[in-house]
Short mmCIF file of C-alpha atoms in Angstrom, two decimals:
data_model
loop_
_atom_site.label_atom_id
_atom_site.label_comp_id
_atom_site.label_asym_id
_atom_site.label_seq_id
_atom_site.Cartn_x
_atom_site.Cartn_y
_atom_site.Cartn_z
CA UNK I 408 50.97 147.57 84.12
CA UNK I 409 54.33 146.87 82.46
CA UNK I 410 53.59 143.40 80.60
CA UNK I 411 57.41 143.15 79.93
CA UNK I 412 57.46 142.42 83.70
CA UNK I 413 57.40 138.77 84.18
CA UNK I 414 56.84 138.85 87.96
CA UNK I 415 53.92 141.55 87.61
CA UNK I 416 52.31 139.42 84.71
CA UNK I 417 52.75 136.18 86.77
CA UNK I 418 51.12 138.07 89.99
CA UNK I 419 48.09 138.96 87.26
CA UNK I 420 47.63 135.23 86.59
CA UNK I 421 47.62 134.23 90.04
CA UNK I 422 45.15 136.87 91.06
CA UNK I 423 42.84 136.24 87.69
CA UNK I 424 43.11 132.47 88.84
CA UNK I 425 42.23 132.75 92.46
CA UNK I 426 39.24 135.00 91.46
CA UNK I 427 38.28 132.32 88.91
CA UNK I 428 38.14 129.63 91.78
CA UNK I 429 36.59 131.55 94.30
CA UNK I 430 33.82 132.39 92.47
CA UNK I 431 33.60 128.95 90.77
CA UNK I 432 33.19 127.57 94.46
CA UNK I 433 30.87 129.83 95.50
CA UNK I 434 28.74 128.85 92.34
CA UNK I 435 28.98 125.31 93.58
CA UNK I 436 30.77 124.50 90.27
CA UNK I 437 33.19 121.37 89.47
CA UNK I 438 36.13 122.34 87.65
CA UNK I 439 34.81 119.80 85.16
CA UNK I 440 31.33 122.09 85.25
CA UNK I 441 33.64 125.06 84.55
CA UNK I 442 35.81 123.32 81.84
CA UNK I 443 32.76 122.34 79.97
CA UNK I 444 31.34 125.81 79.97
CA UNK I 445 34.67 127.18 78.77
CA UNK I 446 35.68 124.01 76.24
CA UNK I 447 38.55 123.08 77.53
CA UNK I 448 39.88 120.09 80.27
CA UNK I 449 39.58 120.42 83.72
CA UNK I 450 43.23 120.04 83.81
CA UNK I 451 43.61 123.50 81.72
CA UNK I 452 40.78 124.98 84.74
CA UNK I 453 43.42 123.46 87.11
CA UNK I 454 46.38 125.46 85.46
CA UNK I 455 44.33 128.93 85.16
CA UNK I 456 43.42 128.65 88.90
CA UNK I 457 46.85 128.00 89.91
CA UNK I 458 47.93 130.91 87.73
CA UNK I 459 50.29 128.44 85.98
CA UNK I 460 48.26 129.22 82.49
CA UNK I 461 47.64 132.60 80.88
CA UNK I 462 43.89 133.07 80.12
CA UNK I 463 43.27 134.12 76.68
CA UNK I 464 40.72 137.29 76.29
CA UNK I 465 38.16 134.94 74.62
CA UNK I 466 38.41 132.93 77.46
CA UNK I 467 38.32 135.18 80.07
CA UNK I 468 35.17 136.62 78.54
CA UNK I 469 33.44 133.20 78.49
CA UNK I 470 34.76 132.68 81.91
CA UNK I 471 33.48 135.78 83.27
CA UNK I 472 30.02 134.84 81.57
CA UNK I 473 29.86 131.39 82.93
CA UNK I 474 30.58 132.65 86.45
CA UNK I 475 28.16 135.53 86.23
CA UNK I 476 30.74 138.10 86.91
CA UNK I 477 32.47 140.71 84.39
CA UNK I 478 36.04 140.33 83.07
CA UNK I 479 36.50 143.66 84.82
CA UNK I 480 36.23 141.86 88.36
CA UNK I 481 38.36 138.76 87.22
CA UNK I 482 41.14 140.84 86.29
CA UNK I 483 40.95 143.20 89.67
CA UNK I 484 39.73 146.07 88.11
CA UNK I 485 36.40 146.29 89.54
CA UNK I 486 37.45 146.43 93.14
CA UNK I 487 35.66 146.85 96.56
CA UNK I 488 37.73 149.83 97.51
CA UNK I 489 40.11 147.16 99.56
CA UNK I 490 43.80 147.18 98.57
CA UNK I 491 44.11 143.60 100.57
CA UNK I 492 41.27 142.20 98.02
CA UNK I 493 43.98 140.00 96.31
CA UNK I 494 45.15 138.32 99.44
CA UNK I 495 41.93 137.52 100.55
CA UNK I 496 40.98 135.99 97.18
CA UNK I 497 44.29 133.90 97.30
CA UNK I 498 43.37 132.81 100.83
CA UNK I 499 40.00 131.77 99.76
CA UNK I 500 41.32 129.82 96.77
CA UNK I 501 43.27 127.20 98.81
CA UNK I 502 41.80 124.16 99.18
CA UNK I 503 39.25 123.90 102.15
CA UNK I 504 39.41 128.00 103.00
CA UNK I 505 36.08 128.35 101.30
CA UNK I 506 34.41 125.63 103.24
CA UNK I 507 35.73 126.54 106.37
CA UNK I 508 34.44 129.99 106.05
CA UNK I 509 30.97 128.72 104.80
CA UNK I 510 30.93 126.15 107.96
CA UNK I 511 32.02 129.26 110.41
CA UNK I 512 29.28 131.17 109.02
CA UNK I 513 26.83 128.40 109.31
CA UNK I 514 27.45 128.29 113.17
CA UNK I 515 24.75 130.38 114.80
CA UNK I 516 26.04 130.63 118.64
CA UNK I 517 28.58 133.29 118.72
CA UNK I 518 30.21 131.67 121.64
CA UNK I 519 31.11 128.49 119.51
CA UNK I 520 32.43 130.69 116.69
CA UNK I 521 34.73 132.77 119.08
CA UNK I 522 36.08 129.05 120.35
CA UNK I 523 36.78 127.78 116.75
CA UNK I 524 38.75 130.84 116.05
CA UNK I 525 40.41 130.85 119.20
CA UNK I 526 41.16 126.91 118.17
CA UNK I 527 42.20 128.08 114.38
CA UNK I 528 44.59 130.99 115.66
CA UNK I 529 46.12 128.60 118.39
CA UNK I 530 46.86 126.12 115.68
CA UNK I 531 48.34 128.39 113.47
CA UNK I 532 50.45 129.97 116.41
CA UNK I 533 51.76 126.21 116.92
CA UNK I 534 52.76 125.71 113.44
CA UNK I 535 55.27 128.69 113.64
CA UNK I 536 56.85 127.15 117.06
#
């Protein structure tokens, strides 16, 4: 990666932040919980997760350990083989997205899940109109 390219660097910071947020939320940690583990303020964690601030290498290592993952996963080097992983992580990092997915997965009835999906698609289509 050309680190002199600010656009690519910003994309990397966004990707790292999205992965940090997604993993933190999967573990049920608050930003304050993660901040305490990292030795920073919760506002700093917010900035990391938004990609507004760069994560120092030592902080990245501590974050990976605190989140039970690897630095390689946080920076996107440990991929699942899917090229669209970053889009998925960005989508899941939006407020409420992980909760909606968890609620959807908790619905046992397939017809109810399909009805919810149809409603969501209709709402998204209305937004474009």
